[in-house]
Coordinates of C-alpha atoms in Angstrom, one line a residue:
Chain G
M17 CA 140.3 104.6 88.6
P18 CA 138.8 107.0 86.0
K19 CA 137.3 110.2 87.6
N20 CA 134.3 110.5 85.4
P21 CA 132.8 107.5 83.7
L22 CA 131.0 109.7 81.2
T23 CA 134.1 111.0 79.5
E24 CA 135.6 107.5 79.2
P25 CA 135.1 105.4 76.0
V26 CA 131.8 103.6 76.4
A27 CA 130.9 100.1 75.4
N28 CA 131.1 98.8 71.8
L29 CA 129.0 96.0 70.4
R30 CA 129.6 94.0 67.2
L31 CA 127.3 91.3 66.1
D32 CA 128.4 88.6 63.7
P33 CA 125.6 86.2 62.8
S34 CA 126.6 83.0 61.0
P35 CA 124.7 79.9 59.9
R36 CA 125.9 78.0 63.0
G37 CA 124.8 80.8 65.4
L38 CA 125.8 84.2 66.6
D39 CA 129.1 85.7 67.6
I40 CA 128.9 88.8 69.9
F41 CA 131.9 91.0 70.5
L42 CA 131.7 93.3 73.4
S43 CA 134.4 95.8 74.4
G44 CA 134.9 98.9 76.3
R45 CA 133.3 99.8 79.6
L46 CA 130.4 97.6 80.6
D47 CA 129.0 99.8 83.3
S48 CA 125.5 101.2 83.5
H49 CA 126.2 103.9 80.8
G50 CA 127.8 101.5 78.4
V51 CA 125.3 98.7 79.0
A52 CA 122.4 101.2 78.4
L53 CA 123.8 101.8 74.9
V54 CA 124.1 98.2 73.8
W55 CA 121.3 96.5 75.8
D56 CA 118.5 96.5 73.3
Q57 CA 120.6 95.5 70.3
A58 CA 122.4 92.8 72.0
T59 CA 119.4 91.2 73.8
K60 CA 117.3 91.3 70.6
A61 CA 120.0 89.6 68.6
A62 CA 120.4 86.9 71.3
R63 CA 116.7 86.4 71.4
D64 CA 116.7 85.5 67.7
A65 CA 119.8 83.4 67.7
R66 CA 119.7 79.6 67.3
H67 CA 122.2 76.8 67.9
E68 CA 125.1 78.7 69.4
V69 CA 125.8 82.0 71.0
S70 CA 129.3 82.9 71.8
I71 CA 130.5 86.1 73.4
D72 CA 134.0 87.5 73.1
L73 CA 134.8 89.8 76.0
S74 CA 138.5 90.2 75.5
G75 CA 138.1 93.9 74.8
V76 CA 136.3 94.6 78.0
D77 CA 138.2 96.9 80.3
Y78 CA 135.6 97.5 83.0
L79 CA 132.6 95.5 84.1
D80 CA 130.2 95.9 87.0
G81 CA 126.7 94.8 88.0
A82 CA 125.2 96.2 84.9
G83 CA 127.6 94.3 82.7
A84 CA 126.9 91.1 84.7
A85 CA 123.2 91.7 84.2
L86 CA 123.7 91.9 80.4
L87 CA 125.7 88.7 80.3
T88 CA 123.0 87.0 82.4
R89 CA 120.2 88.2 80.1
L90 CA 122.1 86.9 77.0
A91 CA 122.8 83.6 78.7
L92 CA 119.1 83.2 79.6
H93 CA 118.0 84.0 76.0
A94 CA 120.4 81.3 74.8
R95 CA 119.0 78.9 77.3
E96 CA 115.4 79.6 76.3
N97 CA 116.4 78.9 72.6
Q98 CA 118.3 75.8 73.7
A99 CA 121.4 77.3 72.1
R100 CA 124.9 76.6 73.3
F101 CA 126.2 79.6 75.3
T102 CA 130.0 80.3 75.6
M103 CA 131.8 83.2 77.0
Q104 CA 135.5 83.9 76.6
G105 CA 138.2 86.4 77.0
L106 CA 137.0 88.0 80.2
A107 CA 139.8 89.1 82.5
P108 CA 139.9 86.7 85.6
D109 CA 139.0 89.5 88.0
F110 CA 135.8 90.3 86.2
Q111 CA 135.1 86.6 85.7
A112 CA 135.2 86.2 89.4
M113 CA 132.7 89.0 89.7
V114 CA 130.3 87.6 87.2
D115 CA 130.5 84.2 89.0
M116 CA 129.5 86.0 92.2
Y117 CA 126.1 86.6 90.7
D118 CA 123.7 83.7 90.8
M119 CA 122.1 83.4 87.4
D120 CA 119.8 80.7 88.6
A121 CA 118.2 83.2 90.9
L122 CA 116.5 84.6 87.9
D123 CA 115.1 81.4 86.8
A124 CA 113.3 80.9 90.0
D125 CA 111.1 83.8 89.1
S126 CA 109.5 84.8 92.3
E127 CA 105.7 85.2 92.3
R128 CA 104.7 88.8 92.0
K129 CA 102.1 89.5 94.7
D130 CA 98.6 89.9 93.3
E131 CA 98.1 93.6 93.8
C132 CA 95.1 94.3 91.6
S133 CA 92.5 92.0 93.0
G134 CA 89.0 91.5 91.5
L135 CA 85.9 93.5 92.3
I136 CA 84.5 91.0 94.7
T137 CA 87.8 90.6 96.7
G138 CA 88.1 94.3 96.8
T139 CA 84.6 94.8 98.1
G140 CA 85.1 92.2 100.7
R141 CA 88.4 93.6 101.8
L142 CA 87.0 97.1 102.0
A143 CA 84.0 95.8 104.0
A144 CA 86.3 94.0 106.4
E145 CA 88.5 97.1 106.8
T146 CA 85.5 99.3 107.4
W147 CA 84.1 96.8 109.9
S148 CA 87.4 96.7 111.9
N149 CA 87.8 100.5 111.7
M150 CA 84.3 100.9 113.2
R151 CA 85.1 98.4 115.9
D152 CA 88.3 100.2 116.7
L153 CA 86.4 103.5 116.8
V154 CA 83.7 102.2 119.1
A155 CA 86.4 100.7 121.4
F156 CA 88.3 104.0 121.4
V157 CA 85.1 106.0 122.2
G158 CA 84.4 103.7 125.1
E159 CA 88.0 103.8 126.4
A160 CA 88.3 107.6 125.9
S161 CA 85.0 108.3 127.7
Y162 CA 86.0 106.1 130.6
A163 CA 89.4 107.8 130.7
L164 CA 87.8 111.3 130.5
F165 CA 85.3 110.5 133.3
S166 CA 87.9 109.1 135.5
A167 CA 90.0 112.1 134.8
L168 CA 87.1 114.3 136.0
L169 CA 86.8 112.2 139.1
H170 CA 90.5 112.2 139.9
P171 CA 91.8 115.4 138.5
G172 CA 95.1 114.8 140.2
R173 CA 95.9 111.9 137.9
V174 CA 95.6 114.0 134.7
R175 CA 98.9 115.1 133.2
W176 CA 98.2 118.8 133.4
K177 CA 101.6 119.7 132.0
D178 CA 100.6 118.0 128.7
V179 CA 97.2 119.7 128.9
I180 CA 98.9 123.1 129.1
T181 CA 101.2 122.2 126.2
T182 CA 98.2 121.3 124.1
C183 CA 96.4 124.5 125.1
E184 CA 99.5 126.5 124.0
K185 CA 99.9 124.6 120.7
A186 CA 96.3 124.3 119.7
G187 CA 95.0 127.5 121.4
F188 CA 97.5 130.3 121.9
N189 CA 99.5 129.6 118.7
A190 CA 96.2 129.5 116.7
L191 CA 95.1 133.0 117.7
P192 CA 96.7 134.9 114.8
I193 CA 95.1 132.6 112.2
I194 CA 91.7 132.6 114.1
A195 CA 91.8 136.4 114.3
L196 CA 92.6 136.8 110.6
M197 CA 90.0 134.3 109.4
G198 CA 87.4 135.8 111.7
F199 CA 88.1 139.4 110.5
L200 CA 88.0 138.4 106.9
I201 CA 84.9 136.2 107.1
G202 CA 83.0 138.9 109.0
L203 CA 84.1 141.5 106.5
I204 CA 83.2 139.4 103.4
M205 CA 79.8 138.2 104.8
A206 CA 78.8 141.6 105.9
F207 CA 79.7 143.0 102.5
Q208 CA 78.1 140.3 100.4
S209 CA 74.8 140.5 102.4
A210 CA 74.7 144.3 102.7
I211 CA 74.7 144.9 99.0
P212 CA 71.4 143.1 98.2
L213 CA 69.8 144.3 101.5
Q214 CA 70.7 147.9 100.6
R215 CA 68.2 147.8 97.8
F216 CA 65.4 147.4 100.4
G217 CA 67.1 149.9 102.7
A218 CA 67.6 147.1 105.1
D219 CA 71.4 147.0 105.2
I220 CA 71.6 147.7 108.9
Y221 CA 70.0 144.3 109.5
V222 CA 73.3 142.8 108.4
A223 CA 74.3 143.4 112.1
D224 CA 71.4 141.2 113.3
F225 CA 72.3 138.6 110.8
L226 CA 76.0 138.6 111.6
G227 CA 75.3 138.3 115.4
I228 CA 73.0 135.3 115.1
A229 CA 74.9 133.5 112.3
L230 CA 78.3 133.9 114.1
S231 CA 77.3 133.0 117.6
R232 CA 75.0 130.1 116.7
E233 CA 76.7 128.5 113.7
L234 CA 79.7 130.0 111.9
G235 CA 81.9 130.8 114.9
P236 CA 82.0 127.3 116.3
L237 CA 82.0 125.6 112.9
I238 CA 84.9 127.5 111.4
T239 CA 86.9 127.4 114.6
A240 CA 86.4 123.6 114.6
I241 CA 87.5 123.3 111.0
L242 CA 90.6 125.3 111.8
L243 CA 91.2 123.1 114.8
T244 CA 90.9 120.0 112.6
G245 CA 93.4 121.3 110.1
R246 CA 95.9 122.7 112.6
S247 CA 95.6 120.3 115.6
G248 CA 93.7 117.2 114.8
S249 CA 96.1 116.4 112.1
A250 CA 99.1 117.3 114.3
F251 CA 97.8 114.9 117.0
A252 CA 97.4 112.1 114.5
A253 CA 100.9 112.7 113.0
E254 CA 102.5 113.0 116.5
I255 CA 100.9 109.9 118.0
G256 CA 101.2 108.0 114.7
T257 CA 105.0 108.6 114.7
M258 CA 105.2 107.5 118.3
K259 CA 103.3 104.4 117.3
V260 CA 105.7 103.7 114.4
N261 CA 108.7 104.2 116.7
E262 CA 107.2 101.8 119.2
E263 CA 106.9 104.5 121.9
V264 CA 103.3 103.6 122.3
N265 CA 104.3 100.0 123.0
A266 CA 106.8 101.3 125.5
L267 CA 104.0 103.1 127.3
I268 CA 101.8 100.0 127.4
T269 CA 104.6 97.8 128.8
M270 CA 105.2 100.4 131.5
G271 CA 101.6 99.8 132.5
L272 CA 100.5 103.2 131.2
N273 CA 97.3 103.4 129.2
P274 CA 98.1 105.2 126.0
V275 CA 94.6 106.6 125.8
R276 CA 94.8 108.1 129.3
F277 CA 98.4 109.2 128.7
L278 CA 98.2 110.6 125.2
A279 CA 94.6 111.2 124.2
V280 CA 93.1 112.6 127.4
P281 CA 95.4 115.6 127.8
R282 CA 95.0 116.5 124.2
V283 CA 91.2 116.2 124.3
L284 CA 91.0 118.2 127.5
G285 CA 93.4 120.8 126.2
A286 CA 91.3 121.1 123.0
V287 CA 88.0 121.3 124.9
L288 CA 89.4 124.1 127.1
V289 CA 90.7 126.3 124.3
T290 CA 88.1 125.9 121.6
P291 CA 85.4 128.0 123.3
V292 CA 88.0 130.7 123.8
L293 CA 89.0 130.5 120.2
T294 CA 85.4 130.7 119.1
V295 CA 84.9 133.8 121.2
F296 CA 87.9 135.4 119.5
F297 CA 86.7 134.3 116.1
N298 CA 83.3 135.9 116.7
L299 CA 84.8 139.1 118.1
F300 CA 87.1 139.6 115.1
A301 CA 84.3 138.7 112.7
L302 CA 82.1 141.4 114.3
V303 CA 84.9 143.9 113.9
G304 CA 85.1 143.0 110.3
G305 CA 81.3 143.5 110.0
A306 CA 81.5 146.8 111.8
L307 CA 84.0 148.1 109.3
V308 CA 81.6 147.3 106.4
I309 CA 78.6 148.8 108.2
R310 CA 80.6 151.9 109.0
S311 CA 81.5 152.3 105.4
F312 CA 77.8 152.1 104.5
G313 CA 77.3 155.2 106.6
Y314 CA 75.9 153.9 109.9
P315 CA 77.5 154.8 113.3
V316 CA 79.2 151.9 115.1
T317 CA 76.8 152.3 118.1
T318 CA 73.8 151.5 115.9
Y319 CA 75.6 148.4 114.7
L320 CA 76.4 147.3 118.3
A321 CA 72.8 148.0 119.4
H322 CA 71.5 145.8 116.6
V323 CA 73.9 143.0 117.4
Q324 CA 73.0 143.2 121.1
N325 CA 69.2 143.1 120.4
S326 CA 69.3 140.2 118.0
T327 CA 71.8 137.9 119.8
H328 CA 70.7 136.3 123.0
T329 CA 72.7 134.7 125.7
G330 CA 71.3 131.3 124.7
D331 CA 72.7 131.7 121.2
V332 CA 76.2 132.4 122.5
L333 CA 76.2 129.7 125.1
G334 CA 74.7 127.2 122.6
G335 CA 77.5 128.1 120.2
L336 CA 80.2 127.6 122.8
F337 CA 78.7 124.3 123.8
K338 CA 78.8 123.2 120.1
A339 CA 82.4 124.3 120.0
M340 CA 83.2 122.1 122.9
V341 CA 81.5 119.1 121.3
F342 CA 83.4 119.7 118.1
A343 CA 86.7 119.9 120.1
V344 CA 86.1 116.5 121.7
L345 CA 85.3 115.0 118.3
V346 CA 88.2 116.5 116.4
A347 CA 90.8 115.9 119.1
G348 CA 89.4 112.4 119.8
I349 CA 89.5 111.3 116.2
G350 CA 93.0 112.8 115.8
C351 CA 94.3 110.7 118.7
Q352 CA 92.4 107.6 117.6
R353 CA 93.8 107.7 114.1
G354 CA 97.2 108.3 115.5
L355 CA 96.9 105.3 117.8
N356 CA 95.6 103.1 114.9
T357 CA 98.6 103.9 112.7
A358 CA 100.0 100.9 110.9
K359 CA 103.8 100.5 110.3
G360 CA 105.8 102.8 108.1
A361 CA 106.1 106.4 107.1
S362 CA 103.2 106.3 104.6
A363 CA 100.9 105.0 107.4
V364 CA 101.5 108.2 109.3
G365 CA 100.4 110.1 106.2
E366 CA 97.3 108.0 105.9
S367 CA 96.3 108.5 109.5
T368 CA 96.8 112.2 109.2
T369 CA 94.6 112.4 106.1
S370 CA 92.0 110.2 107.7
S371 CA 92.0 112.3 110.9
V372 CA 91.2 115.5 108.9
V373 CA 88.6 113.9 106.7
S374 CA 86.8 112.1 109.6
G375 CA 87.1 115.2 111.7
L376 CA 85.3 117.3 109.1
V377 CA 82.6 114.7 108.6
L378 CA 82.1 114.4 112.3
I379 CA 81.8 118.2 112.7
T380 CA 79.2 118.4 110.0
V381 CA 77.1 115.5 111.1
S382 CA 77.2 116.5 114.8
D383 CA 76.3 120.1 113.8
G384 CA 73.2 118.8 112.1
I385 CA 72.2 116.6 115.0
M386 CA 72.7 119.5 117.4
A387 CA 70.7 121.8 115.2
V388 CA 67.7 119.5 115.5
I389 CA 68.2 119.1 119.3
F390 CA 68.5 122.8 119.8
Y391 CA 65.3 123.4 117.8
A392 CA 63.4 120.8 119.8
L393 CA 64.6 122.4 123.1
G394 CA 63.7 125.8 121.8
I395 CA 67.2 127.2 122.3
Chain I
M243 CA 144.9 98.7 76.1
L244 CA 143.8 96.8 79.1
E245 CA 144.3 99.3 81.9
P246 CA 145.3 97.7 85.2
T247 CA 142.2 97.4 87.4
P248 CA 142.2 97.4 91.1
I249 CA 139.4 94.9 91.4
S250 CA 140.0 92.2 94.0
S251 CA 143.7 93.1 94.2
M252 CA 144.7 95.0 97.2
N253 CA 146.9 97.9 96.5
N254 CA 147.6 101.2 98.3
E255 CA 145.5 103.5 96.3
T256 CA 143.9 106.0 98.7
V257 CA 140.1 106.4 98.3
I258 CA 139.4 108.5 101.4
K259 CA 141.7 111.0 102.8
V260 CA 140.7 113.0 105.9
D261 CA 143.0 115.8 106.9
N262 CA 142.9 117.6 110.2
L263 CA 139.1 117.4 110.5
T264 CA 137.3 119.3 113.2
A265 CA 133.7 118.3 113.7
A266 CA 131.3 120.5 115.7
Y267 CA 127.7 121.1 116.4
G268 CA 127.6 124.8 116.8
D269 CA 130.2 125.6 119.5
F270 CA 130.3 122.1 120.8
V271 CA 133.4 120.4 119.3
V272 CA 132.9 116.6 118.9
M273 CA 136.4 115.9 117.6
E274 CA 139.4 117.7 116.4
N275 CA 142.7 117.0 114.5
V276 CA 141.3 113.8 113.0
S277 CA 143.4 112.6 110.1
F278 CA 143.4 109.2 108.4
E279 CA 143.4 107.5 105.0
V280 CA 141.4 104.6 103.7
N281 CA 142.9 102.4 100.9
Q282 CA 141.1 100.8 98.0
G283 CA 139.7 97.3 98.9
E284 CA 140.1 97.7 102.6
V285 CA 137.6 97.0 105.3
F286 CA 138.1 100.0 107.5
V287 CA 136.4 100.2 110.9
I288 CA 135.6 103.3 112.9
L289 CA 135.5 102.3 116.5
G290 CA 134.7 103.8 119.8
G291 CA 132.4 104.0 122.8
S292 CA 129.0 105.6 122.7
G293 CA 129.1 109.4 122.2
C294 CA 132.6 109.5 120.8
G295 CA 131.4 110.8 117.5
K296 CA 131.5 107.7 115.3
S297 CA 128.2 108.5 113.6
T298 CA 129.2 112.2 113.3
L299 CA 132.4 111.2 111.5
L300 CA 130.4 109.0 109.2
K301 CA 128.0 111.9 108.4
H302 CA 131.0 114.0 107.4
L303 CA 132.3 111.2 105.2
I304 CA 129.0 110.8 103.3
G305 CA 128.5 114.5 102.9
L306 CA 125.5 114.9 105.3
K307 CA 127.5 117.4 107.4
D308 CA 130.2 119.8 106.4
P309 CA 133.4 119.9 108.4
A310 CA 134.0 122.9 110.7
Q311 CA 137.6 122.7 109.7
G312 CA 139.8 120.4 107.6
T313 CA 139.3 118.6 104.4
I314 CA 137.8 115.3 103.3
L315 CA 138.7 113.8 100.0
I316 CA 136.5 111.1 98.7
L317 CA 137.9 109.4 95.5
D318 CA 140.2 112.4 95.1
D319 CA 137.3 114.9 95.2
D320 CA 136.9 117.4 98.0
M321 CA 133.4 117.1 99.4
G322 CA 133.6 120.5 101.1
A323 CA 134.6 122.5 98.0
A324 CA 132.5 120.6 95.5
S325 CA 129.5 122.1 93.8
T326 CA 126.2 120.5 94.2
E327 CA 126.6 118.7 90.9
E328 CA 130.1 117.5 91.6
R329 CA 128.9 116.4 95.1
N330 CA 126.1 114.4 93.5
A331 CA 128.6 112.7 91.2
I332 CA 130.7 111.7 94.2
L333 CA 127.6 110.5 96.1
R334 CA 126.7 108.3 93.1
R335 CA 129.9 106.4 93.6
I336 CA 129.4 105.6 97.2
G337 CA 126.7 103.6 98.9
V338 CA 125.4 104.0 102.4
M339 CA 123.6 101.6 104.7
Y340 CA 121.9 103.4 107.6
Q341 CA 121.6 102.1 111.1
S342 CA 117.8 101.7 110.8
S343 CA 118.2 100.4 107.2
A344 CA 116.1 103.3 105.9
L345 CA 114.4 101.3 103.2
F346 CA 111.4 103.1 101.7
G347 CA 108.5 101.5 103.4
S348 CA 106.0 102.0 100.7
M349 CA 108.1 100.2 98.1
S350 CA 108.9 96.5 97.6
L351 CA 112.5 95.4 98.0
I352 CA 113.1 95.3 94.3
E353 CA 111.6 98.8 93.8
N354 CA 113.9 100.0 96.6
V355 CA 116.9 98.7 94.7
I356 CA 115.8 99.9 91.3
L357 CA 115.1 103.5 92.5
P358 CA 118.6 104.8 92.3
M359 CA 119.2 103.2 89.0
E360 CA 116.0 104.6 87.6
E361 CA 117.1 108.1 88.6
F362 CA 120.7 108.0 87.6
T363 CA 121.1 105.6 84.6
N364 CA 119.5 105.1 81.2
L365 CA 119.2 101.4 81.5
P366 CA 116.0 99.8 80.2
M367 CA 113.6 98.5 82.8
E368 CA 114.4 94.9 82.0
A369 CA 118.1 95.5 82.7
M370 CA 117.3 97.3 86.0
D371 CA 115.0 94.4 87.0
I372 CA 117.8 91.9 86.4
I373 CA 120.4 94.0 88.2
A374 CA 118.2 94.4 91.2
R375 CA 117.5 90.7 91.3
L376 CA 121.2 89.9 91.1
K377 CA 122.0 92.3 93.9
L378 CA 119.2 90.8 96.0
S379 CA 120.4 87.3 95.3
L380 CA 123.9 88.4 96.3
V381 CA 122.6 89.3 99.8
G382 CA 120.6 86.1 99.9
L383 CA 117.1 87.6 99.4
T384 CA 116.0 85.7 96.3
G385 CA 112.3 85.1 96.5
F386 CA 111.6 88.2 98.6
E387 CA 111.8 90.7 95.7
H388 CA 108.2 91.8 96.0
H389 CA 107.9 91.9 99.8
L390 CA 107.6 95.2 101.6
P391 CA 110.4 96.0 104.1
A392 CA 107.9 95.8 107.0
E393 CA 107.2 92.2 106.1
L394 CA 110.8 91.2 106.7
S395 CA 113.0 90.5 109.8
G396 CA 115.6 93.1 110.9
G397 CA 118.5 91.1 109.5
M398 CA 116.8 90.8 106.1
Q399 CA 116.1 94.5 106.1
K400 CA 119.8 95.2 106.7
R401 CA 120.8 92.9 103.9
A402 CA 118.2 94.5 101.6
A403 CA 119.7 97.9 102.6
I404 CA 123.1 96.7 101.5
A405 CA 121.6 95.5 98.2
R406 CA 120.1 99.0 97.7
A407 CA 123.4 100.7 98.6
M408 CA 125.1 98.5 96.0
A409 CA 122.6 99.3 93.2
L410 CA 124.9 101.7 91.4
D411 CA 128.0 99.6 91.9
P412 CA 129.7 102.0 94.3
S413 CA 133.4 102.0 94.9
I414 CA 132.9 102.6 98.6
L415 CA 130.2 101.2 100.9
F416 CA 129.6 102.9 104.2
L417 CA 127.8 100.8 106.8
D418 CA 126.5 102.4 110.1
E419 CA 126.3 99.7 112.8
P420 CA 125.5 96.8 110.4
S421 CA 125.2 94.2 113.1
A422 CA 123.3 96.3 115.7
G423 CA 120.2 94.4 116.8
L424 CA 121.1 91.2 114.9
D425 CA 121.6 87.7 116.4
P426 CA 125.1 86.3 116.3
V427 CA 124.4 83.9 113.4
T428 CA 122.9 86.6 111.2
S429 CA 125.6 89.0 112.2
A430 CA 128.3 86.4 111.3
G431 CA 126.6 85.9 108.0
L432 CA 126.7 89.7 107.4
D433 CA 130.5 89.6 108.1
Q434 CA 130.9 86.9 105.5
L435 CA 128.9 88.9 103.0
I436 CA 131.1 91.9 103.6
L437 CA 134.3 90.0 103.1
S438 CA 133.1 88.2 100.0
L439 CA 131.9 91.5 98.4
R440 CA 135.2 93.0 99.1
D441 CA 137.1 90.1 97.7
S442 CA 135.1 89.6 94.5
L443 CA 133.9 93.1 93.7
G444 CA 136.8 95.0 95.2
I445 CA 134.5 97.3 97.2
T446 CA 136.0 99.4 100.0
F447 CA 134.1 99.2 103.2
V448 CA 134.0 101.9 105.9
I449 CA 132.1 100.5 108.9
V450 CA 131.0 102.1 112.1
T451 CA 130.5 99.5 114.8
H452 CA 131.4 98.5 118.3
E453 CA 130.9 94.8 118.0
L454 CA 134.2 93.4 119.0
D455 CA 133.7 89.9 117.6
S456 CA 132.8 91.2 114.2
I457 CA 135.8 93.6 114.2
Y458 CA 138.3 90.8 114.6
T459 CA 136.8 88.9 111.7
I460 CA 136.4 91.7 109.1
A461 CA 138.6 94.7 109.9
D462 CA 141.9 95.2 108.1
R463 CA 142.4 98.4 110.0
V464 CA 140.6 100.3 112.7
I465 CA 140.7 103.8 114.1
M466 CA 139.5 104.3 117.6
L467 CA 137.8 107.6 118.6
D468 CA 137.4 108.6 122.2
R469 CA 134.9 111.0 123.8
R470 CA 137.4 112.3 126.4
A471 CA 140.3 112.8 124.0
K472 CA 138.0 114.1 121.2
T473 CA 140.3 112.6 118.6
I474 CA 141.7 109.3 117.3
I475 CA 143.5 107.5 120.1
A476 CA 144.6 104.5 118.2
Q477 CA 144.8 103.0 114.8
G478 CA 146.0 99.8 113.3
A479 CA 145.0 96.2 112.9
P480 CA 142.5 95.3 115.7
K481 CA 144.4 92.3 117.1
V482 CA 147.6 94.3 117.3
L483 CA 145.9 97.1 119.1
R484 CA 144.3 94.7 121.6
D485 CA 147.7 93.0 122.3
T486 CA 150.1 95.9 122.2
S487 CA 148.4 99.2 122.9
D488 CA 149.5 100.9 126.1
N489 CA 146.7 103.5 126.0
P490 CA 144.4 102.6 129.0
W491 CA 141.2 103.7 127.1
V492 CA 142.1 101.4 124.2
R493 CA 142.8 98.5 126.5
Q494 CA 139.6 99.2 128.5
F495 CA 137.6 99.0 125.2
F496 CA 139.2 95.7 124.0
Q497 CA 139.1 94.1 127.5
R498 CA 135.4 95.2 127.9
E499 CA 136.2 96.7 131.3
P500 CA 133.6 99.0 132.9
E501 CA 134.7 102.6 133.5

């Protein structure tokens, strides 16, 4: 057996058209390299041939699937032109191999599935998909709320070990990135707003602005966005893979509710750690702000006094409440998308993407709703 | 001018030579002093109970894992010493069917079969399409070319995986537990397929399995690994081993006795 097919002599083709038809002489190695060289010329000639196509293969010293495919194609062209097709000179070993392949399999051209459907079909399919997605989501919200409330009523039935694992993965392990983001965003915001304010001599009010903006809005929001990217997606991928591997089915047949078993510990864990992460975020953002204010020539004590005066307990508590709501939404949608994963590796990717996108949308929408409610309540 | 070709004629050309192989995960030695040869056109079965290292041995043979000690020659090339490029050239001449068939779920069957050809040959699309259809018809999947793997039964997925493994006309096909999870009828069909591919295309098969029935039908030669001995405890034709081996572990395996 030759070691490297590339260095071996490749296939040769000689065409000999005559009034009564076409003679094709093939020789050399009819493997994928050889066939690639002669394919176009040979099939074109056979397509134009009439009456009789005869192939001489006595010079062939190797033939594999690619060679068999070439012979099949030539025979089919001859059949289409109602020409007589003859093949001779092929070594018996190779002949046996060519016979293995079923040429008629190609005639029964299987229907290619209609992938690109019309606008109306597409719209209908999309609507049906959206509808069933909504239904699944509503069902999940119901099931998850029930499971969460029963977890509160029977804390002993919660899988606290999983809750703690989630706290570690989604909380403790996120501290470095939260601290870094907080510090940088505090620094940038303080710097960007201090420059225009400085023209009015109001640059110290950056402290007031930072305190309110962080505690009411930015702290919970950016923490939740980080949670979506870091943990919501991880929940979806983890549970989605479990779904693909039928582990979720295994839970169901053991009589364990996957929502209670998989979703509740993750949601609880996320709810527990997100306020803490928010506090950390705010703290580091204030440090970043302090650095800018200090560089503008104010003492840190003035900065702290301004922050203290402007930011009320209500602002901070409201912000932490928001963070908890975001955590429920982000962790919940991550688990829901995971549990809704279809079959296959690409389905896991789709659920992960969808968990992040839906998580971000939910955060923004619920943030708007809460802003209105807080305003109405005067918080 | 016509060089003698080994197709469909059994001869004693060695295509795999394993010499004094030691396989280990870190410090944990799975097997040591494993040596054997596989000849061209043979159906060679790696046998043994769970945890004896069958799949580990297979991973070594197909280059997914490097030997801790010893050498493996595939088609006269040393997998361990080969450069990445040489290694890829060897890998192009072997085909592997994984236990879970490992078809790409986002591609139809025919796209799965065409993929390796697209990457490694210059064939025109029309040619690859015909080759892929021929391969699929060979494993009895005509009419399912444009189905996704998830739409097929387990047995059909395995056969499609064989078709994909054969896309580049390999000299050696490695099958990991081909009949695991299949019904006896489908499994027997798979055995027939293996034998007919060997007879007509001259493909050498290396099969990891513990299905006794299928071993008697297809195997020319078996080697048997054991978890306790950590090496080959028997080799030869399966029926001969069953009837003549005096190793208690070998007898236990063939008689299906519990430990």
